[in-house]
mmCIF file of C-alpha atoms and ligand atoms in Angstrom:
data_model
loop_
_atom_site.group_PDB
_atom_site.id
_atom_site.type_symbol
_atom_site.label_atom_id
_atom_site.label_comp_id
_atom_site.label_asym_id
_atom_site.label_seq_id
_atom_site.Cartn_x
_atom_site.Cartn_y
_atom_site.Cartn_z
ATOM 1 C CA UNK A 16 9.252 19.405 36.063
ATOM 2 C CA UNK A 17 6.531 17.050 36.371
ATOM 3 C CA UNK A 18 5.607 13.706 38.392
ATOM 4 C CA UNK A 19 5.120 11.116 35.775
ATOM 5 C CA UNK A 20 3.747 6.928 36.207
ATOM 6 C CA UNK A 21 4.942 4.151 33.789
ATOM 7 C CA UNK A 22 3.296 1.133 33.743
ATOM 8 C CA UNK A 23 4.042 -2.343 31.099
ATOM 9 C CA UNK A 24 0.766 -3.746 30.621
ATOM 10 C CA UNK A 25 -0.110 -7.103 28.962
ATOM 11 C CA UNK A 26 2.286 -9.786 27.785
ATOM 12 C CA UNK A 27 6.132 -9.137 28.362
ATOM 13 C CA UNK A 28 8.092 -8.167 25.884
ATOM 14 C CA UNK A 29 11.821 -7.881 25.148
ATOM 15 C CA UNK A 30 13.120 -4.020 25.384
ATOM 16 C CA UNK A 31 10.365 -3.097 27.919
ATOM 17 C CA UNK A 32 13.217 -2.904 30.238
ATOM 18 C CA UNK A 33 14.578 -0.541 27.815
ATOM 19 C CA UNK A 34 11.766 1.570 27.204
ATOM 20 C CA UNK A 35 11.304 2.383 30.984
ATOM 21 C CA UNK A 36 15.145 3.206 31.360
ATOM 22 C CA UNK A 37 15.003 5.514 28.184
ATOM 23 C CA UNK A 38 11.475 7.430 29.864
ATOM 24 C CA UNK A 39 13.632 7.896 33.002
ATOM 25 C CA UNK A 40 16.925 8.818 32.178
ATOM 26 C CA UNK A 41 15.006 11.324 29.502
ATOM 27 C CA UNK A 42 12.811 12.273 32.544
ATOM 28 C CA UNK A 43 15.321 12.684 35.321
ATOM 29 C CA UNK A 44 18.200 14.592 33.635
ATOM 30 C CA UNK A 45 16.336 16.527 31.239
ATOM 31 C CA UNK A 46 13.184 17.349 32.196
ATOM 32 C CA UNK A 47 13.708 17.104 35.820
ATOM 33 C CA UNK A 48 10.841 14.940 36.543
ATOM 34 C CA UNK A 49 10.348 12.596 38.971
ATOM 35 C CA UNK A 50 8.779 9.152 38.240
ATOM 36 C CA UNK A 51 6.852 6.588 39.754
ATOM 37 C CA UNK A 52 6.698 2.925 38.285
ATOM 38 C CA UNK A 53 3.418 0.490 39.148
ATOM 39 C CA UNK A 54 3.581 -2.867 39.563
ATOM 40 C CA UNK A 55 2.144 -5.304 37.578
ATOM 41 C CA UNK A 56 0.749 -2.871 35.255
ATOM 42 C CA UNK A 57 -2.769 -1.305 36.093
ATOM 43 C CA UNK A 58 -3.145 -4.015 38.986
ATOM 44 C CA UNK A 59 -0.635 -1.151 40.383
ATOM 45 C CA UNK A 60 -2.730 1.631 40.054
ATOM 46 C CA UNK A 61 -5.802 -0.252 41.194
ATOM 47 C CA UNK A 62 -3.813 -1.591 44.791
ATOM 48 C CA UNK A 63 -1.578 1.347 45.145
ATOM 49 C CA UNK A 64 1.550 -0.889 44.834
ATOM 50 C CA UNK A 65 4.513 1.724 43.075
ATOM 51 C CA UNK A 66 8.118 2.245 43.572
ATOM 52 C CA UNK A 67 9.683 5.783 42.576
ATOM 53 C CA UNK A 68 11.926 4.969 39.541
ATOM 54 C CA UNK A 69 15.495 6.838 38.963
ATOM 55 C CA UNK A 70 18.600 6.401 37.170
ATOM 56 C CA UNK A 71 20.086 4.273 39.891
ATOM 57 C CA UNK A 72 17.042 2.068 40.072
ATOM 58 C CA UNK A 73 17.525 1.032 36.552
ATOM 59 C CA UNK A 74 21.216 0.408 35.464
ATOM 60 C CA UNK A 75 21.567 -3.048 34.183
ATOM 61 C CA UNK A 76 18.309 -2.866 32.890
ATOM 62 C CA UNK A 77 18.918 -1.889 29.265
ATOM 63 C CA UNK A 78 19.805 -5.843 27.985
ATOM 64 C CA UNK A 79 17.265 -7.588 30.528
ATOM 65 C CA UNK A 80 14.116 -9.463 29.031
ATOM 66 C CA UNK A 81 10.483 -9.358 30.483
ATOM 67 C CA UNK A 82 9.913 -6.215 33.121
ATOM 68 C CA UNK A 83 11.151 -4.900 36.000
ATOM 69 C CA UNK A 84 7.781 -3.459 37.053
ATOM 70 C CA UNK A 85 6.242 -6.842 36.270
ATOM 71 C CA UNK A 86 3.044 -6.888 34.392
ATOM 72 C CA UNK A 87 -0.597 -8.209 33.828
ATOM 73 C CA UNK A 88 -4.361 -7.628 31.711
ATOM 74 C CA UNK A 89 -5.568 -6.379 34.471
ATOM 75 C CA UNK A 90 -7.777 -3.033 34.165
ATOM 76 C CA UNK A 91 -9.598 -0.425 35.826
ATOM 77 C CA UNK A 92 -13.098 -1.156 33.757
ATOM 78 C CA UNK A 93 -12.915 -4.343 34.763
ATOM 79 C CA UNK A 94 -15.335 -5.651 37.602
ATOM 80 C CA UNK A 95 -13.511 -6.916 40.659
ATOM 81 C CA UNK A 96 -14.135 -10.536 41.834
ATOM 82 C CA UNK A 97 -17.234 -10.514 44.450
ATOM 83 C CA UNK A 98 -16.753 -11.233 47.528
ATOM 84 C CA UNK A 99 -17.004 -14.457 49.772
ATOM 85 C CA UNK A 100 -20.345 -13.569 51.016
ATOM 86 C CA UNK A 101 -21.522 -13.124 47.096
ATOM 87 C CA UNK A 102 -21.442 -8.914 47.907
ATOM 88 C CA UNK A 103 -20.151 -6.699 45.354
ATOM 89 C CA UNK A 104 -16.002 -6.752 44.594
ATOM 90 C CA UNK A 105 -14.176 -3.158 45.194
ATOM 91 C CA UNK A 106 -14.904 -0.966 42.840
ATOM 92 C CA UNK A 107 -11.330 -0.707 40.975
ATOM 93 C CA UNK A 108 -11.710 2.139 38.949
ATOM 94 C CA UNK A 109 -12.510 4.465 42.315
ATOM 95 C CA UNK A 110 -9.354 2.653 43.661
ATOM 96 C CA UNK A 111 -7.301 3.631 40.701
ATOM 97 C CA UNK A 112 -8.713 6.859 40.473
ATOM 98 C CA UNK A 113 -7.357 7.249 44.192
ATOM 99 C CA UNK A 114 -4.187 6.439 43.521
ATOM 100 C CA UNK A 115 -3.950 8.509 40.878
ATOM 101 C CA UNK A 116 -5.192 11.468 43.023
ATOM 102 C CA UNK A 117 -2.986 10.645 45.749
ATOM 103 C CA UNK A 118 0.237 10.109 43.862
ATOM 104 C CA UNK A 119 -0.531 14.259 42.259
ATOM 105 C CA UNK A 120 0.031 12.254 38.477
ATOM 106 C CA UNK A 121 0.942 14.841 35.599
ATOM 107 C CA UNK A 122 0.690 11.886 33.074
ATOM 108 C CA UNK A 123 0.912 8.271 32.881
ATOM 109 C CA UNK A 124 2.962 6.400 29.755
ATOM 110 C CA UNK A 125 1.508 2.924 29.154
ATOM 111 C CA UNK A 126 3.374 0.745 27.766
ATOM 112 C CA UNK A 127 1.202 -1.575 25.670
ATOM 113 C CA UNK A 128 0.218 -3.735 22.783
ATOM 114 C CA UNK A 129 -2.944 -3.738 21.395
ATOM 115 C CA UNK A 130 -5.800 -4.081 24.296
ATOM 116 C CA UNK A 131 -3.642 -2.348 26.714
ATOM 117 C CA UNK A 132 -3.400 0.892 24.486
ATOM 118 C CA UNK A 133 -7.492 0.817 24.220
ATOM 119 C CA UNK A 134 -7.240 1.088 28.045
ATOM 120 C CA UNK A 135 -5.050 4.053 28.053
ATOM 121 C CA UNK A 136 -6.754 5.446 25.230
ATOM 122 C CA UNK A 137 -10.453 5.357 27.445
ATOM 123 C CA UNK A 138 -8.209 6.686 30.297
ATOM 124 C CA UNK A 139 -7.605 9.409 28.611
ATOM 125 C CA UNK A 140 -10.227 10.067 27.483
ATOM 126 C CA UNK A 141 -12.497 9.709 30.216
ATOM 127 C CA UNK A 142 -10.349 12.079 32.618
ATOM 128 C CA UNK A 143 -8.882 9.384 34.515
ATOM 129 C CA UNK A 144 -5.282 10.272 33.833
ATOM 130 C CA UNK A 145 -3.992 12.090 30.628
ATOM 131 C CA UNK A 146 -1.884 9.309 28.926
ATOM 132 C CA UNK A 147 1.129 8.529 26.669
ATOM 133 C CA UNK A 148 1.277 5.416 24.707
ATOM 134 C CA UNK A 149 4.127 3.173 23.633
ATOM 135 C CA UNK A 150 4.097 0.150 21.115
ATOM 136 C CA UNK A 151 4.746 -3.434 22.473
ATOM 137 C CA UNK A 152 4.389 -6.051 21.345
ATOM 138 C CA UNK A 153 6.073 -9.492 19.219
ATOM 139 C CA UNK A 154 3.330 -9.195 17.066
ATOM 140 C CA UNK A 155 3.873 -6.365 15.477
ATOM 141 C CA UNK A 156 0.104 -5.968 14.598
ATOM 142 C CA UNK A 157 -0.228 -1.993 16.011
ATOM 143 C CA UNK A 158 -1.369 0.191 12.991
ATOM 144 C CA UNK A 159 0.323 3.527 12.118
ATOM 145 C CA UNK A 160 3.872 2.480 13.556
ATOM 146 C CA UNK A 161 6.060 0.463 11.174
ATOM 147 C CA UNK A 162 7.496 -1.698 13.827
ATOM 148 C CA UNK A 163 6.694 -2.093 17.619
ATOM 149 C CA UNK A 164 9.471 -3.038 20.033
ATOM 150 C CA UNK A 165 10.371 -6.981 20.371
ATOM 151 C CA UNK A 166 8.887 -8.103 17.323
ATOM 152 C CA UNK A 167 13.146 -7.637 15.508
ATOM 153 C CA UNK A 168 13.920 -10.085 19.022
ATOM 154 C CA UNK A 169 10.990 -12.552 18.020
ATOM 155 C CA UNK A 170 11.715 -12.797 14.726
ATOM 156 C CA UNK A 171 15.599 -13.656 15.509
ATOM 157 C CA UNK A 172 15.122 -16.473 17.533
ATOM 158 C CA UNK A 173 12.078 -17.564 15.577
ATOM 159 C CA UNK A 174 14.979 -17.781 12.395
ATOM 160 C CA UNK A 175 17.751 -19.495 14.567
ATOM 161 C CA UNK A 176 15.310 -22.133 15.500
ATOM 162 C CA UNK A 177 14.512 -22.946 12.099
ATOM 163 C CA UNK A 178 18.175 -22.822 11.230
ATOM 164 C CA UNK A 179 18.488 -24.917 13.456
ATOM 165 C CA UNK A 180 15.724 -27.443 12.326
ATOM 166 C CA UNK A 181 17.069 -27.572 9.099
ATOM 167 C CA UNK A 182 20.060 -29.610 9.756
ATOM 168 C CA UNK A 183 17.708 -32.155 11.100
ATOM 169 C CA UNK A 184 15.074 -31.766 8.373
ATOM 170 C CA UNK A 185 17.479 -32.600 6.096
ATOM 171 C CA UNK A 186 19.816 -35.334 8.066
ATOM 172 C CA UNK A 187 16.638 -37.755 8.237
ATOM 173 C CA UNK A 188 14.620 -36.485 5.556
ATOM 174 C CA UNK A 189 11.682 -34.930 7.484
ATOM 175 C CA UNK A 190 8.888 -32.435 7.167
ATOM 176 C CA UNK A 191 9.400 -29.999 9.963
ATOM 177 C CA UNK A 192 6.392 -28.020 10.715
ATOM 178 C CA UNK A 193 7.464 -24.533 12.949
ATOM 179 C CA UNK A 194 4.739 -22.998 15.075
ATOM 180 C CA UNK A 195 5.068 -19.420 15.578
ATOM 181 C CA UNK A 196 3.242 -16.636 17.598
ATOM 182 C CA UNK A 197 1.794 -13.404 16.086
ATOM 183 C CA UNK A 198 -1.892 -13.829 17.395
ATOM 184 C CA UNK A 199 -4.423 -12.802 14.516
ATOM 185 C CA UNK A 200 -1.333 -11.537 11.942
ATOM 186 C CA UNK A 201 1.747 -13.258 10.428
ATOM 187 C CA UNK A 202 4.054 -10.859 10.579
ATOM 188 C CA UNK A 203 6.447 -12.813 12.614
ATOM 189 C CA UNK A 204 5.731 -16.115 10.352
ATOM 190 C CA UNK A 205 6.472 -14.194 7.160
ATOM 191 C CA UNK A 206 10.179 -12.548 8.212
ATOM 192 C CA UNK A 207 11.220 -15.658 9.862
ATOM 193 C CA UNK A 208 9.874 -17.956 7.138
ATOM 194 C CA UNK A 209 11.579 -15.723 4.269
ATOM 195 C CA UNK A 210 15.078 -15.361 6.931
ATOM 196 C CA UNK A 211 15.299 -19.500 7.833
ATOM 197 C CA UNK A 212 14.178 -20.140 3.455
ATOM 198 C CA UNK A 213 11.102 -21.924 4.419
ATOM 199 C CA UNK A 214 9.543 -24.378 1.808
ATOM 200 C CA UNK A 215 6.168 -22.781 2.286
ATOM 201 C CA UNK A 216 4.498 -20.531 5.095
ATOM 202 C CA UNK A 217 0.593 -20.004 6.781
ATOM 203 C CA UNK A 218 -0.557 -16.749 7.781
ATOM 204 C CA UNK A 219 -3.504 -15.976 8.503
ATOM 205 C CA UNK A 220 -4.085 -13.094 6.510
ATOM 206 C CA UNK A 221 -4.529 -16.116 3.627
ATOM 207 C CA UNK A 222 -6.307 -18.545 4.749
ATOM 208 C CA UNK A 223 -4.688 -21.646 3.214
ATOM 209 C CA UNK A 224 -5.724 -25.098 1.673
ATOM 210 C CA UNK A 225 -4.448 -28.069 2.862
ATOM 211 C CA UNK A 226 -4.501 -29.690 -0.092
ATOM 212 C CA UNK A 227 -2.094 -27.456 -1.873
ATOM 213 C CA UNK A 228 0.394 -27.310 0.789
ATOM 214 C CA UNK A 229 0.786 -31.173 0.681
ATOM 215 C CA UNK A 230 1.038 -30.680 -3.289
ATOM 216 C CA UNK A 231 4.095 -28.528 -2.676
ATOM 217 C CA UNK A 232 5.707 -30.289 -0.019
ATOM 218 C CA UNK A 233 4.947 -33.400 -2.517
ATOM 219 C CA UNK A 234 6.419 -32.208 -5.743
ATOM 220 C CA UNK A 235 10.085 -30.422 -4.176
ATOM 221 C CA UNK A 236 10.305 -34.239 -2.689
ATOM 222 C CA UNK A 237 9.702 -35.238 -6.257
ATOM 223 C CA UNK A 238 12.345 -33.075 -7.466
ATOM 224 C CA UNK A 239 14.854 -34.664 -5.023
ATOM 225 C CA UNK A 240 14.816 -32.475 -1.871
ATOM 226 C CA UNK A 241 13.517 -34.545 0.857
ATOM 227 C CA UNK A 242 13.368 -32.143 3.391
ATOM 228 C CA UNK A 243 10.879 -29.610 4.165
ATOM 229 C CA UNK A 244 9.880 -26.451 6.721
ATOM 230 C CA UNK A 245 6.810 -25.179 6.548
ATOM 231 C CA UNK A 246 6.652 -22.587 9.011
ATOM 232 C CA UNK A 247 2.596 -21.970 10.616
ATOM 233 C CA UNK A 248 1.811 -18.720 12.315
ATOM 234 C CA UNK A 249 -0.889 -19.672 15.405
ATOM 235 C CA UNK A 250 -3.560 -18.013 13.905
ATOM 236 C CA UNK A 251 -3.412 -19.363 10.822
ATOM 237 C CA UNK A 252 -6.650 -20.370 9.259
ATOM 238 C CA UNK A 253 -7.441 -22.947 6.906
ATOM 239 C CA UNK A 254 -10.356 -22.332 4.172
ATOM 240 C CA UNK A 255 -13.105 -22.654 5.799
ATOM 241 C CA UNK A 256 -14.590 -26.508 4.741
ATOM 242 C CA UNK A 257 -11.129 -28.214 4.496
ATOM 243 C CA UNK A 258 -9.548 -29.226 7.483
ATOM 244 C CA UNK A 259 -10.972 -29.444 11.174
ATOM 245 C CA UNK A 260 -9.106 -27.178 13.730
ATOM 246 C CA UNK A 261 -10.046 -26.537 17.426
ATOM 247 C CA UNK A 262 -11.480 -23.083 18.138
ATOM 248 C CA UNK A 263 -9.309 -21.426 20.786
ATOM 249 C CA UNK A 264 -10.137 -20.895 24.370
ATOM 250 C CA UNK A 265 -10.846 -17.536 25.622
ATOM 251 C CA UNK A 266 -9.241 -16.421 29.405
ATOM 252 C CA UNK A 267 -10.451 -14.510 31.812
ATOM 253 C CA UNK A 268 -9.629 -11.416 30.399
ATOM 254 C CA UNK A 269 -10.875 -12.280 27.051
ATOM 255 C CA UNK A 270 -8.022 -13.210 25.462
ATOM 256 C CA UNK A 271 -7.925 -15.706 22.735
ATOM 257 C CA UNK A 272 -5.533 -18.941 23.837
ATOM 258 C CA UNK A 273 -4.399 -19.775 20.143
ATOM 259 C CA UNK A 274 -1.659 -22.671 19.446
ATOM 260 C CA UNK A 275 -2.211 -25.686 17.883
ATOM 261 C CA UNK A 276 -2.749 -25.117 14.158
ATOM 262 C CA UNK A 277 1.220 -26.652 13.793
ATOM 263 C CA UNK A 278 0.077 -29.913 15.204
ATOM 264 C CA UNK A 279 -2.845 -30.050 13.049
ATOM 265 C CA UNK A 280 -0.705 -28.918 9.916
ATOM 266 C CA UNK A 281 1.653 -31.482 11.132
ATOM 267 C CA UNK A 282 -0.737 -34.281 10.758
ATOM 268 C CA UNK A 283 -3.142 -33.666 7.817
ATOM 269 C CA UNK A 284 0.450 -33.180 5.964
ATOM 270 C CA UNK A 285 1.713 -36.831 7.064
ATOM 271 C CA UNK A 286 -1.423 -38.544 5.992
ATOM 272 C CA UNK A 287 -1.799 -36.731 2.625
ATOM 273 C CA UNK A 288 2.143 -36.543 1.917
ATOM 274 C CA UNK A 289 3.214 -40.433 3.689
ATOM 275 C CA UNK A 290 6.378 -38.273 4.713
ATOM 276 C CA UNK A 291 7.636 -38.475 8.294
ATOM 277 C CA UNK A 292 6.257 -35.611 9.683
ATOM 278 C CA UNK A 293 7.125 -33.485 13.059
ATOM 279 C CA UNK A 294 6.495 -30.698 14.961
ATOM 280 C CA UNK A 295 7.794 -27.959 17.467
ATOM 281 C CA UNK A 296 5.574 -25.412 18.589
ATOM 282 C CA UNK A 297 8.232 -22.041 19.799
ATOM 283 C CA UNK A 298 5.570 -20.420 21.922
ATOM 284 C CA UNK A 299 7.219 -18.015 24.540
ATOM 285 C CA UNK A 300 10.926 -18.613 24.024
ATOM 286 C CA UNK A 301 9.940 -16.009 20.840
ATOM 287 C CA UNK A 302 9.232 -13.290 23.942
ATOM 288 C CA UNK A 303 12.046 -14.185 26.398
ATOM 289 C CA UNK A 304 15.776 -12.883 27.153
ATOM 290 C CA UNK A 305 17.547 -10.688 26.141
ATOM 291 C CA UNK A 306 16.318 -8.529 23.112
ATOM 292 C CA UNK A 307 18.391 -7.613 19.946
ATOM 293 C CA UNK A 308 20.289 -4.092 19.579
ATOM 294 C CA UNK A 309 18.083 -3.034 17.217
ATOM 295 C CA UNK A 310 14.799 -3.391 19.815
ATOM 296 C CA UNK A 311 17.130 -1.605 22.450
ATOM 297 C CA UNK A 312 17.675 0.896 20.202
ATOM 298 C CA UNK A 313 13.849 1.296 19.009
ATOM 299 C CA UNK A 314 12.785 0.990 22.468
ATOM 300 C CA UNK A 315 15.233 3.638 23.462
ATOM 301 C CA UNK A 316 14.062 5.740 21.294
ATOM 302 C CA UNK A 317 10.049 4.857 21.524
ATOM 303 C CA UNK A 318 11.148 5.880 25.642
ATOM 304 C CA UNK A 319 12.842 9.146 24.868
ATOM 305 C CA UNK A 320 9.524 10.341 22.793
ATOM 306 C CA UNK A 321 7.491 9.265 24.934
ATOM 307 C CA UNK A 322 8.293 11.304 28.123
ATOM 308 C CA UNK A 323 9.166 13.943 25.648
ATOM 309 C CA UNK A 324 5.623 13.518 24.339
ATOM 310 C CA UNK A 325 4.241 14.436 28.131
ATOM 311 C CA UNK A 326 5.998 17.971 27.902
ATOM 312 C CA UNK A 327 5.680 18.873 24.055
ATOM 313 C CA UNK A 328 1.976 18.547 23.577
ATOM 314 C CA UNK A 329 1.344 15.208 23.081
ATOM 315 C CA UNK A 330 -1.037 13.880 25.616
ATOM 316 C CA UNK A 331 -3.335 11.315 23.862
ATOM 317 C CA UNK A 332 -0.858 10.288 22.389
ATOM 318 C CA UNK A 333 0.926 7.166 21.039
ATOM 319 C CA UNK A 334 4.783 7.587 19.838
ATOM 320 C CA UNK A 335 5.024 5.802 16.840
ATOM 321 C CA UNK A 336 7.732 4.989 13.982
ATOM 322 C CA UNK A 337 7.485 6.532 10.320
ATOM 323 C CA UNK A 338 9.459 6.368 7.213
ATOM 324 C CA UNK A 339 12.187 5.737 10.082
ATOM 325 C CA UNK A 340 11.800 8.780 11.895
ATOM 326 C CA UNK A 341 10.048 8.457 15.653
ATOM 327 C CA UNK A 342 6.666 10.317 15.742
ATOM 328 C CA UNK A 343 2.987 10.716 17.453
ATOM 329 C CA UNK A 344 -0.056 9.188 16.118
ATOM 330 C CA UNK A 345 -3.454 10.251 18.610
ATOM 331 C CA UNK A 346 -4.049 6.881 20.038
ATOM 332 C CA UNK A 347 -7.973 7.000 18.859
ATOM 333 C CA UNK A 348 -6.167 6.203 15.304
ATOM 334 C CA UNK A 349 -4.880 3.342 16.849
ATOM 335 C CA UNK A 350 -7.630 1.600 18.251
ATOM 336 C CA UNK A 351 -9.564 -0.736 16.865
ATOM 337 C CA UNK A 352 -7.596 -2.544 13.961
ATOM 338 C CA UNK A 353 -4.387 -4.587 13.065
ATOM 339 C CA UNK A 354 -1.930 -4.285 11.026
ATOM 340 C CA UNK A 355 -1.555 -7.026 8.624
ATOM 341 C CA UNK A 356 1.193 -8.190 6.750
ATOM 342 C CA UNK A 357 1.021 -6.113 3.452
ATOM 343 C CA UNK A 358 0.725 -7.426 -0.016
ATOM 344 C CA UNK A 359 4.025 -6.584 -1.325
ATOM 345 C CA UNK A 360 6.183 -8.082 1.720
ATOM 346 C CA UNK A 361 3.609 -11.094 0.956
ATOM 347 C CA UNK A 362 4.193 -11.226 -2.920
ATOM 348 C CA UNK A 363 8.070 -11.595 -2.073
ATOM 349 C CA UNK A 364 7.720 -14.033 0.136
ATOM 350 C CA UNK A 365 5.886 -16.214 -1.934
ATOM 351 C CA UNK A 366 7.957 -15.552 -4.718
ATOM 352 C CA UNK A 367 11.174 -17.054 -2.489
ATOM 353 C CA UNK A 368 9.059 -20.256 -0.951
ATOM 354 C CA UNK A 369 9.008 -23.412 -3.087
ATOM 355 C CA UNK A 370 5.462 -22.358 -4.759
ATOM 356 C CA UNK A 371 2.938 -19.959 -4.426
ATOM 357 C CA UNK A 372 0.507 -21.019 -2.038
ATOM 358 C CA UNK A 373 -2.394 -19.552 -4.140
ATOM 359 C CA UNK A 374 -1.299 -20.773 -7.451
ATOM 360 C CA UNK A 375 -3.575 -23.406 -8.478
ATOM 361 C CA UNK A 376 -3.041 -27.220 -8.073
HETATM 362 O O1 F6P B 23 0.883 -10.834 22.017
HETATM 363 C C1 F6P B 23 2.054 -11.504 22.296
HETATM 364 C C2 F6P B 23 1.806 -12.974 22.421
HETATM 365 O O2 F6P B 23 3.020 -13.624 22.708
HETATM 366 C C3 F6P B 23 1.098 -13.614 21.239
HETATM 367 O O3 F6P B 23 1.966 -13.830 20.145
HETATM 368 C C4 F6P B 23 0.530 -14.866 21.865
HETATM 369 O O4 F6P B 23 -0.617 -15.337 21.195
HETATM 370 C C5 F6P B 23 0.136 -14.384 23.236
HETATM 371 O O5 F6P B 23 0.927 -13.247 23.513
HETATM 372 C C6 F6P B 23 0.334 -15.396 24.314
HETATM 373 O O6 F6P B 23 -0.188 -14.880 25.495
HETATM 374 P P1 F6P B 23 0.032 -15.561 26.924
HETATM 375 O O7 F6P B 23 1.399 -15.138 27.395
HETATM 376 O O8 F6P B 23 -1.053 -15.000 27.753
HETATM 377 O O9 F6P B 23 -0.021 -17.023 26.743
#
């Protein structure tokens, strides 16, 4: 029996909800623990705002979108806004190291995508609190786990948008350009775009050319189909030299603002093509309600290993999915890389889109 945190740290995510109610129910009736949930990630830990979590506190949780225990980027390392007379902000990582203290931790799980598993990695590491980490995110871009949580959610209402957009498309004979997220990897473009039989696709693993993806918009109108989709993951890239984008803003927290590329896909494609052109951009309706059975079950089971993972050993840890079967991967393998779309998942999808995007012109 041990006293365990949980914290959900950057963006939401369907099946957090799930995840927390798996490391609790796991927690409570098998282990015996007792756990403590902070708010708004490792803002939390750094103000000392936490609820105790038990089975009670989370029924009706299991189908609910975005997180109970609220969320933000937040972090211990970083420096605290100064004050009004210009003095020095409070030091947050002595405040979350107090908390910690005074809350007698065993183990924290973090529930995290990318930059929020670094955190809990350096946690670790550096004695703050011995960790356990969990997979979030849409993107799906965590190496060493074949899928994270939310990304099977993303992906379905990515597709049933551009099911949707057909019927349009092809009742006034447009080019319909689809804007998805994924940050840096197209992972959600590629499943969606292969699901809703897009003409063509941008990730930007493959940085594309302009150019071409006019041509083959051009020649299936030329072979009598007069509507299109191309479907454009936000950080797709063109090759460098042929076409003008925006570079993205960067927040507070360092955190790349992408969006955009779909409008400027949108109109390079209208000029080149002289087909009436248009564009919807999905943005966060891809991360909100309720998520699919599949990422309840996955999160489920990511939950269960995880607060397993704080009594069998694997502190340091990140729980991870493998040839189907749930695992732990140390997080220091984690850190510091995405994971891509690979080259055979790519290779199919390009052989079901109307051309290969690298073929030449
Ligand atoms: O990482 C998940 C994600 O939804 C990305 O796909 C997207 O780029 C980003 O978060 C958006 O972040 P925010 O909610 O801060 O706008």
């Amino acid at each position: 029996m041990v006293r365990v945190g949980v914290l959900t740290s950057g963006g939401d995510c369907p099946g957090l909800n799930a995840v927390i109610r798996a490391v609790v129910r796991r927690g409570e009736r098998h282990w015996g623990d007792t756990l403590v949930g902070f708010h708004d990630g490792w803002e939390g830990v750094i103000e000392g705002r936490w609820q105790e979590l038990d089975v009670e506190a989370m029924r009706g949780y299991l189908s609910r979108g975005g997180t109970m225990l609220g969320t933000s980027r937040v972090h211990p390392w970083m420096a605290s806004d100064a004050g009004a007379d210009g003095s020095d902000g409070p030091d947050n990582l002595a405040r979350a190291r107090a908390t910690l203290r005074d809350l007698a931790l065993d183990a924290l799980i973090v529930i995290g995508g990318e930059g929020s598993l670094a955190t809990a990695h350096r946690a670790h590491v550096e004695g703050l609190v011995p960790v356990v980490g969990v997979p979030k995110t849409i993107d799906n871009d965590i190496p060493c786990t074949e899928q994270t949580f939310g990304f099977d959610t993303a992906v379905a209402i990515a597709t049933d948008a551009i099911d949707r957009l057909h019927t349009t498309a092809e009742s006034h004979d447009r080019v319909m350009v689809v804007e998805v997220m994924g940050r840096h990897v197209g992972h959600i473009a590629t499943w969606a775009g292969m699901a809703g039989g897009a003409t063509v696709t941008l990730v930007p693993e493959h940085p594309f050319d302009i150019d071409r993806v006019a041509d083959i918009v051009r020649t299936r109108h030329e072979r009598g189909r007069y509507a299109s989709i191309v479907v454009v993951a936000e950080g797709a890239r063109p090759v460098p030299g042929t076409m003008d984008v925006a570079e993205p803003e960067v927040d507070r927290f360092g955190h790349q603002r992408l969006g955009g590329i779909g409008h400027a896909v949108a109109s390079e494609l209208e000029v080149r093509t002289g087909f009436d052109t248009r564009v919807t951009v999905l943005g966060h309706v891809q991360r909100g309600g309720t998520p699919t059975a599949h990422d309840r079950v996955l999160s489920s089971r990511y939950g269960v290993a995880a607060i397993d993972a704080v009594h069998e050993g694997g502190l340091g840890d990140m729980v991870a999915l493998q040839a189907g079967v749930i695992t732990r991967v140390p997080l220091d393998q984690v850190m510091g890389h995405l994971k891509g779309v690979d080259d055979d998942l790519w290779d199919t999808a390009n052989a079901l889109f109307e051309a290969r995007l690298d073929d030449p012109m």
